[in-house]
Tab-separated table of C-alpha atoms in Angstrom:
chain	number	residue	atom	x	y	z
A	1	MET	CA	230.479	123.135	-56.423
A	2	LYS	CA	229.044	122.975	-52.621
A	3	LYS	CA	227.778	126.215	-51.446
A	4	PHE	CA	228.299	128.002	-47.941
A	5	SER	CA	226.283	127.654	-45.383
A	6	ARG	CA	224.784	130.344	-43.162
A	7	ILE	CA	228.031	131.637	-41.630
A	8	MET	CA	229.698	132.323	-45.238
A	9	THR	CA	226.115	134.292	-46.312
A	10	ALA	CA	226.339	135.674	-42.823
A	11	SER	CA	229.933	137.126	-43.504
A	12	VAL	CA	228.750	138.123	-47.305
A	13	LEU	CA	225.932	139.916	-45.847
A	14	ALA	CA	228.058	142.316	-43.559
A	15	LEU	CA	230.611	142.822	-45.814
A	16	SER	CA	228.208	143.584	-48.695
A	17	LEU	CA	226.704	146.183	-46.088
A	18	ALA	CA	230.164	147.848	-45.373
A	19	GLY	CA	230.400	149.173	-48.973
A	20	CYS	CA	231.377	145.764	-50.608
A	21	GLY	CA	230.121	145.175	-54.021
A	22	SER	CA	226.878	143.392	-55.248
A	23	SER	CA	228.948	140.458	-57.056
A	24	ALA	CA	229.866	138.250	-54.115
A	25	SER	CA	226.442	139.001	-52.412
A	26	SER	CA	224.513	137.512	-55.315
A	27	THR	CA	226.694	134.432	-55.267
A	28	ALA	CA	226.302	133.758	-51.244
A	29	SER	CA	222.500	134.176	-52.754
A	30	SER	CA	222.674	131.277	-55.285
A	31	GLY	CA	222.410	128.535	-52.092
A	32	SER	CA	220.103	125.828	-51.058
A	33	THR	CA	215.896	127.493	-51.227
A	34	SER	CA	213.650	126.780	-49.126
A	35	ASP	CA	212.542	124.298	-50.855
A	36	SER	CA	215.746	121.746	-50.425
A	37	LYS	CA	215.414	118.542	-49.639
A	38	SER	CA	219.220	118.270	-48.753
A	39	SER	CA	219.838	117.740	-45.237
A	40	SER	CA	222.992	118.974	-45.129
A	41	GLY	CA	221.777	122.747	-46.567
A	42	ASP	CA	224.931	122.403	-49.275
A	43	SER	CA	224.228	122.491	-53.063
A	44	TYR	CA	226.056	120.300	-55.941
A	45	THR	CA	226.643	120.941	-59.353
A	46	VAL	CA	226.776	117.948	-61.425
A	47	GLY	CA	228.354	117.441	-65.172
A	48	ILE	CA	226.358	115.383	-67.091
A	49	LEU	CA	228.412	114.216	-70.963
A	50	GLN	CA	225.926	112.411	-73.089
A	51	TYR	CA	227.369	110.904	-76.608
A	52	VAL	CA	224.821	111.448	-78.845
A	53	GLN	CA	221.581	112.426	-78.972
A	54	HIS	CA	219.029	109.221	-79.154
A	55	PRO	CA	216.171	107.953	-77.275
A	56	ALA	CA	218.043	105.570	-75.072
A	57	LEU	CA	220.312	107.641	-73.509
A	58	ASP	CA	217.868	111.025	-73.338
A	59	SER	CA	215.973	108.358	-71.401
A	60	ALA	CA	218.714	107.379	-69.031
A	61	THR	CA	219.716	111.317	-68.087
A	62	LYS	CA	216.110	111.891	-68.009
A	63	GLY	CA	215.953	109.109	-65.206
A	64	PHE	CA	219.279	110.269	-63.389
A	65	GLU	CA	218.019	113.477	-63.315
A	66	ASP	CA	214.555	112.505	-61.568
A	67	ALA	CA	216.410	110.229	-59.256
A	68	LEU	CA	218.558	113.519	-58.136
A	69	LYS	CA	215.889	115.748	-57.468
A	70	ASP	CA	214.139	113.475	-55.891
A	71	GLU	CA	217.237	113.388	-53.252
A	72	PHE	CA	218.140	117.173	-53.396
A	73	GLY	CA	215.418	119.174	-54.681
A	74	ASP	CA	216.807	122.721	-55.910
A	75	SER	CA	219.919	122.292	-54.027
A	76	ILE	CA	221.075	120.108	-57.474
A	77	THR	CA	221.861	122.038	-60.351
A	78	PHE	CA	222.791	120.351	-63.763
A	79	ASP	CA	225.077	121.251	-66.481
A	80	GLU	CA	224.128	118.872	-69.131
A	81	GLN	CA	226.445	118.784	-72.563
A	82	ASN	CA	226.080	116.889	-75.851
A	83	ALA	CA	228.669	115.855	-77.819
A	84	SER	CA	226.661	114.659	-80.811
A	85	GLY	CA	228.364	111.672	-81.581
A	86	GLU	CA	232.549	112.993	-81.548
A	87	THR	CA	234.967	111.554	-79.521
A	88	ALA	CA	236.435	115.176	-79.353
A	89	ASN	CA	233.899	117.280	-77.814
A	90	CYS	CA	233.105	114.837	-75.308
A	91	SER	CA	237.286	115.367	-74.305
A	92	THR	CA	236.991	118.955	-74.710
A	93	ILE	CA	233.526	118.634	-72.142
A	94	ALA	CA	234.783	116.656	-69.888
A	95	ASN	CA	237.914	119.154	-69.258
A	96	GLN	CA	235.257	121.857	-69.419
A	97	PHE	CA	233.830	120.115	-66.187
A	98	VAL	CA	237.083	119.679	-64.550
A	99	THR	CA	238.137	123.229	-64.945
A	100	GLU	CA	234.210	124.215	-63.588
A	101	GLY	CA	235.186	121.974	-60.467
A	102	VAL	CA	231.719	119.653	-61.351
A	103	ASP	CA	230.857	117.769	-58.080
A	104	LEU	CA	230.268	115.012	-59.823
A	105	ILE	CA	230.606	113.541	-63.954
A	106	LEU	CA	227.748	111.202	-65.451
A	107	ALA	CA	229.651	109.784	-68.475
A	108	ASN	CA	226.360	108.549	-70.679
A	109	ALA	CA	227.220	106.169	-73.269
A	110	THR	CA	231.345	104.613	-73.443
A	111	PRO	CA	233.088	107.446	-75.557
A	112	ALA	CA	231.826	109.531	-72.620
A	113	LEU	CA	233.158	107.437	-70.061
A	114	GLN	CA	236.936	107.329	-71.852
A	115	ALA	CA	236.377	110.972	-71.954
A	116	ALA	CA	235.483	111.581	-68.559
A	117	LYS	CA	238.346	109.342	-67.203
A	118	ALA	CA	241.191	110.740	-69.469
A	119	ALA	CA	240.130	114.016	-67.795
A	120	THR	CA	240.212	113.972	-63.983
A	121	SER	CA	241.099	110.892	-61.173
A	122	ASP	CA	239.645	113.110	-58.554
A	123	ILE	CA	236.175	114.182	-59.324
A	124	PRO	CA	233.900	111.015	-59.439
A	125	ILE	CA	232.417	109.694	-62.316
A	126	LEU	CA	229.566	107.507	-63.115
A	127	GLY	CA	228.496	105.640	-66.350
A	128	THR	CA	225.447	104.453	-67.675
A	129	ALA	CA	224.325	103.134	-70.511
A	130	VAL	CA	228.079	101.138	-70.994
A	131	THR	CA	228.051	98.031	-71.959
A	132	ASP	CA	231.520	96.615	-70.660
A	133	TYR	CA	233.651	98.923	-68.080
A	134	ALA	CA	236.489	96.417	-69.040
A	135	THR	CA	236.331	97.040	-72.743
A	136	ALA	CA	235.499	100.631	-71.965
A	137	LEU	CA	238.571	101.483	-69.445
A	138	ASP	CA	241.178	98.251	-71.009
A	139	ILE	CA	240.582	96.663	-67.487
A	140	SER	CA	242.749	93.220	-67.697
A	141	ASP	CA	241.738	91.593	-64.380
A	142	TRP	CA	237.657	92.451	-64.676
A	143	SER	CA	236.187	91.635	-60.761
A	144	GLY	CA	233.081	94.170	-60.459
A	145	THR	CA	235.217	96.809	-59.510
A	146	VAL	CA	236.214	100.253	-61.984
A	147	GLY	CA	238.195	101.205	-58.815
A	148	GLY	CA	239.868	104.689	-58.763
A	149	ASN	CA	236.967	107.519	-59.295
A	150	VAL	CA	234.860	105.838	-61.320
A	151	SER	CA	231.723	103.238	-61.164
A	152	GLY	CA	228.107	103.365	-62.948
A	153	THR	CA	225.249	101.516	-64.091
A	154	SER	CA	225.603	98.631	-66.936
A	155	ASP	CA	223.277	97.886	-70.308
A	156	LEU	CA	224.246	95.160	-70.795
A	157	SER	CA	221.328	92.932	-71.489
A	158	PRO	CA	221.568	88.586	-71.485
A	159	LEU	CA	223.656	88.231	-74.830
A	160	ASP	CA	222.941	84.350	-74.710
A	161	GLN	CA	218.990	85.144	-74.364
A	162	GLN	CA	219.111	87.950	-76.740
A	163	ALA	CA	220.220	85.029	-79.081
A	164	GLN	CA	217.118	82.988	-78.248
A	165	LEU	CA	215.395	85.490	-79.839
A	166	PHE	CA	216.772	84.539	-83.643
A	167	LYS	CA	214.547	81.011	-82.892
A	168	GLU	CA	212.059	81.973	-81.600
A	169	LEU	CA	211.093	84.595	-84.322
A	170	LEU	CA	213.281	83.872	-87.278
A	171	PRO	CA	213.754	79.385	-87.196
A	172	ASP	CA	213.881	79.118	-91.132
A	173	ALA	CA	217.373	81.425	-90.753
A	174	LYS	CA	220.499	80.071	-91.498
A	175	ASN	CA	222.956	83.567	-92.163
A	176	ILE	CA	222.816	86.294	-89.026
A	177	GLY	CA	224.884	89.047	-90.420
A	178	ILE	CA	225.847	91.260	-87.126
A	179	LEU	CA	225.686	95.170	-88.096
A	180	TYR	CA	228.112	97.740	-85.890
A	181	CYS	CA	230.534	100.445	-85.765
A	182	SER	CA	234.036	99.779	-85.039
A	183	SER	CA	234.702	102.695	-83.215
A	184	GLU	CA	232.824	102.034	-80.658
A	185	ALA	CA	234.622	99.582	-77.892
A	186	ASN	CA	231.527	98.483	-76.133
A	187	SER	CA	230.118	97.384	-79.973
A	188	VAL	CA	232.674	95.051	-80.456
A	189	TYR	CA	232.190	93.342	-76.949
A	190	GLN	CA	228.713	93.059	-77.819
A	191	ALA	CA	229.367	91.658	-81.308
A	192	ASP	CA	231.954	89.326	-80.507
A	193	THR	CA	229.999	87.791	-77.544
A	194	ILE	CA	226.975	86.927	-79.401
A	195	THR	CA	228.802	85.205	-82.360
A	196	LYS	CA	229.865	82.598	-80.308
A	197	TYR	CA	226.438	81.756	-78.946
A	198	LEU	CA	225.168	82.454	-82.176
A	199	GLU	CA	227.292	79.946	-84.164
A	200	ASP	CA	226.200	77.170	-81.233
A	201	GLU	CA	222.914	77.623	-81.820
A	202	GLY	CA	224.147	76.452	-85.732
A	203	TYR	CA	223.875	79.865	-87.660
A	204	LYS	CA	226.762	80.881	-90.109
A	205	VAL	CA	228.097	84.270	-88.477
A	206	SER	CA	229.116	87.136	-90.392
A	207	THR	CA	229.873	90.982	-89.030
A	208	TYR	CA	229.691	94.080	-91.407
A	209	THR	CA	231.227	97.294	-89.745
A	210	PHE	CA	231.096	100.707	-90.366
A	211	SER	CA	233.000	103.225	-89.376
A	212	ASP	CA	230.944	106.422	-89.027
A	213	SER	CA	227.565	107.168	-90.627
A	214	ASN	CA	229.005	108.030	-93.812
A	215	ASP	CA	229.563	104.436	-94.847
A	216	LEU	CA	226.369	103.085	-93.106
A	217	GLN	CA	224.140	102.822	-95.784
A	218	SER	CA	226.581	100.496	-98.123
A	219	VAL	CA	227.675	98.419	-95.541
A	220	ALA	CA	224.199	97.996	-94.713
A	221	THR	CA	222.736	97.070	-98.032
A	222	THR	CA	225.560	94.483	-98.207
A	223	ALA	CA	224.858	93.164	-94.991
A	224	CYS	CA	221.498	92.487	-96.105
A	225	GLN	CA	221.557	91.038	-99.535
A	226	ASP	CA	223.921	88.428	-97.705
A	227	SER	CA	222.278	87.894	-94.848
A	228	ASP	CA	218.603	86.278	-93.885
A	229	ALA	CA	218.971	88.259	-90.511
A	230	LEU	CA	220.297	91.513	-88.782
A	231	TYR	CA	221.710	91.808	-84.888
A	232	ILE	CA	222.501	95.506	-83.966
A	233	PRO	CA	223.894	96.030	-80.556
A	234	THR	CA	223.403	99.133	-78.556
A	235	ASP	CA	225.387	100.631	-81.114
A	236	ASN	CA	225.116	104.499	-80.611
A	237	THR	CA	225.814	105.381	-84.176
A	238	ALA	CA	223.456	102.874	-85.607
A	239	ALA	CA	220.831	103.799	-83.046
A	240	SER	CA	221.235	107.316	-84.366
A	241	ASN	CA	220.595	106.330	-87.811
A	242	THR	CA	217.768	103.835	-87.749
A	243	GLU	CA	216.517	105.586	-90.520
A	244	LEU	CA	218.167	104.641	-93.630
A	245	ILE	CA	218.839	101.200	-91.662
A	246	ASN	CA	215.361	101.238	-91.852
A	247	ASN	CA	215.068	101.528	-95.744
A	248	VAL	CA	217.035	99.632	-97.214
A	249	ALA	CA	216.223	96.486	-94.630
A	250	THR	CA	212.473	97.284	-95.590
A	251	GLU	CA	213.481	97.133	-99.565
A	252	ALA	CA	215.374	93.514	-98.632
A	253	LYS	CA	212.528	92.319	-96.579
A	254	VAL	CA	215.430	91.456	-94.000
A	255	PRO	CA	214.198	91.589	-90.048
A	256	ILE	CA	216.496	92.868	-87.559
A	257	ILE	CA	216.607	92.588	-83.784
A	258	ALA	CA	218.605	94.856	-82.394
A	259	GLY	CA	220.153	95.386	-78.194
A	260	GLU	CA	217.656	97.510	-77.393
A	261	ALA	CA	213.973	99.100	-77.822
A	262	GLY	CA	215.170	102.639	-79.187
A	263	ILE	CA	216.843	100.952	-82.099
A	264	THR	CA	213.660	98.334	-82.661
A	265	GLU	CA	211.393	100.781	-82.993
A	266	GLY	CA	213.474	102.920	-85.255
A	267	CYS	CA	214.192	99.743	-88.143
A	268	GLY	CA	213.840	96.783	-86.428
A	269	ILE	CA	211.419	93.561	-85.315
A	270	ALA	CA	211.710	92.105	-81.552
A	271	THR	CA	214.382	92.889	-78.770
A	272	LEU	CA	215.727	91.475	-75.578
A	273	SER	CA	215.990	95.239	-73.710
A	274	ILE	CA	216.610	96.585	-70.860
A	275	ASP	CA	214.581	100.380	-69.788
A	276	TYR	CA	216.921	102.481	-69.760
A	277	TYR	CA	215.414	105.636	-67.524
A	278	ASP	CA	215.300	103.488	-64.538
A	279	LEU	CA	219.092	102.525	-65.534
A	280	GLY	CA	219.463	106.021	-65.510
A	281	LYS	CA	217.682	106.493	-62.345
A	282	GLN	CA	219.388	104.104	-60.650
A	283	THR	CA	223.134	105.783	-61.440
A	284	GLY	CA	221.944	108.175	-59.510
A	285	GLU	CA	220.677	106.901	-57.062
A	286	MET	CA	224.605	105.599	-56.784
A	287	ALA	CA	225.509	109.768	-56.914
A	288	ALA	CA	223.428	110.593	-54.732
A	289	LYS	CA	225.545	108.283	-51.655
A	290	ILE	CA	228.489	109.629	-53.229
A	291	LEU	CA	227.116	113.506	-52.752
A	292	LYS	CA	226.378	112.920	-49.575
A	293	GLY	CA	229.057	111.232	-48.570
A	294	ASP	CA	227.451	107.995	-47.915
A	295	GLU	CA	229.546	105.812	-50.299
A	296	ASP	CA	233.098	105.725	-51.470
A	297	VAL	CA	232.638	105.643	-56.052
A	298	SER	CA	235.820	103.428	-55.438
A	299	LYS	CA	234.804	100.676	-53.830
A	300	MET	CA	230.878	101.007	-55.790
A	301	LYS	CA	230.416	98.069	-57.912
A	302	VAL	CA	229.221	98.690	-61.683
A	303	GLU	CA	225.177	97.987	-61.131
A	304	TYR	CA	223.039	95.881	-63.737
A	305	ALA	CA	219.208	96.570	-64.992
A	306	SER	CA	217.140	94.508	-62.234
A	307	LYS	CA	214.870	93.072	-65.666
A	308	VAL	CA	214.733	92.502	-69.270
A	309	THR	CA	211.680	92.941	-70.859
A	310	LYS	CA	211.023	91.155	-74.936
A	311	GLU	CA	209.605	93.327	-76.776
A	312	TYR	CA	208.434	94.116	-80.790
A	313	VAL	CA	207.156	95.961	-83.275
A	314	LYS	CA	203.740	95.110	-84.310
A	315	ASP	CA	203.553	96.048	-88.137
A	316	ARG	CA	207.041	94.912	-89.211
A	317	CYS	CA	206.277	91.567	-87.882
A	318	GLU	CA	203.143	91.280	-89.491
A	319	SER	CA	204.670	92.710	-92.670
A	320	LEU	CA	207.103	90.124	-92.195
A	321	GLY	CA	204.951	87.252	-91.655
A	322	ILE	CA	206.524	86.561	-88.243
A	323	THR	CA	204.476	84.935	-86.005
A	324	VAL	CA	205.376	86.862	-82.053
A	325	PRO	CA	204.792	84.492	-78.860
A	326	ASP	CA	202.487	86.048	-75.992
A	327	ASP	CA	205.635	86.700	-73.966
A	328	TYR	CA	206.376	89.680	-76.636
A	329	VAL	CA	205.654	93.275	-75.395
A	330	GLU	CA	204.591	95.273	-78.043
A	331	ILE	CA	206.624	98.637	-78.427
A	332	GLU	CA	204.185	101.445	-78.507
A	333	SER	CA	204.979	104.020	-81.039
A	334	GLU	CA	205.417	107.510	-79.889
């Protein structure tokens, strides 16, 4: 919350000297420090609701925080909460932020955005790592702006170009399986969209959906048995279970092309991906404009990553005998 400025600090100090309790004095002293980069002297609390912990979302959160620290220094405070992949937790956390009266909410991933939007129509909300806002928020007449108290950034990379990776890397593949969580709205959107592009290229496409991590292994096994290659979109449940998917795919010798680098590193061979740290930083820059009063969130268009990169995992490509063109960048394992 915005802290009172020097006038209130002086008033509290006067009351304290008159014999009032120490708690009010302590509250006043928690305002801006001398190192603050905020020109107004205000300070802010931002609630961060991250759907689940995995590298892509972690990077987006880090970029967001770094952008705001660069802008406000010690005048910015983060209440960072992780829902551990549970939509019910998202609602609980979002309502907690509303009760606390935070100045802005970052909703990291689609379920987090949906919960934040349901919790408040007043506090500004910025989404990040959300693929399609129209799908996530059930907007039928999408114009590029959500309106109300919501805006943010999208992690959608061009799905037509992702489909082309199959032709470049797997020219003999004929049957493509798409593996994703049916309860994630943006995974459904990506699967439906890339299916059209793959079918236009002459592939036979089948979808293999799991409801949660409990049935993922059996669904992944069936997908590998029926497919020459798999595609996994930017799916949070898949991203949290790449080791399981990798074990199944490696045994079946089925290559996987994924929608982002984190899933690719965990179980895939290649991706056309954005940089999630940069996406988070871009979202943080939007947040700074809102907090300073320079922009109205209701009028801010959803923004997209400025560039995408073809990336590959060297050892998996080599083990499967896949020749990788020169314009791919190797994903360095951590």
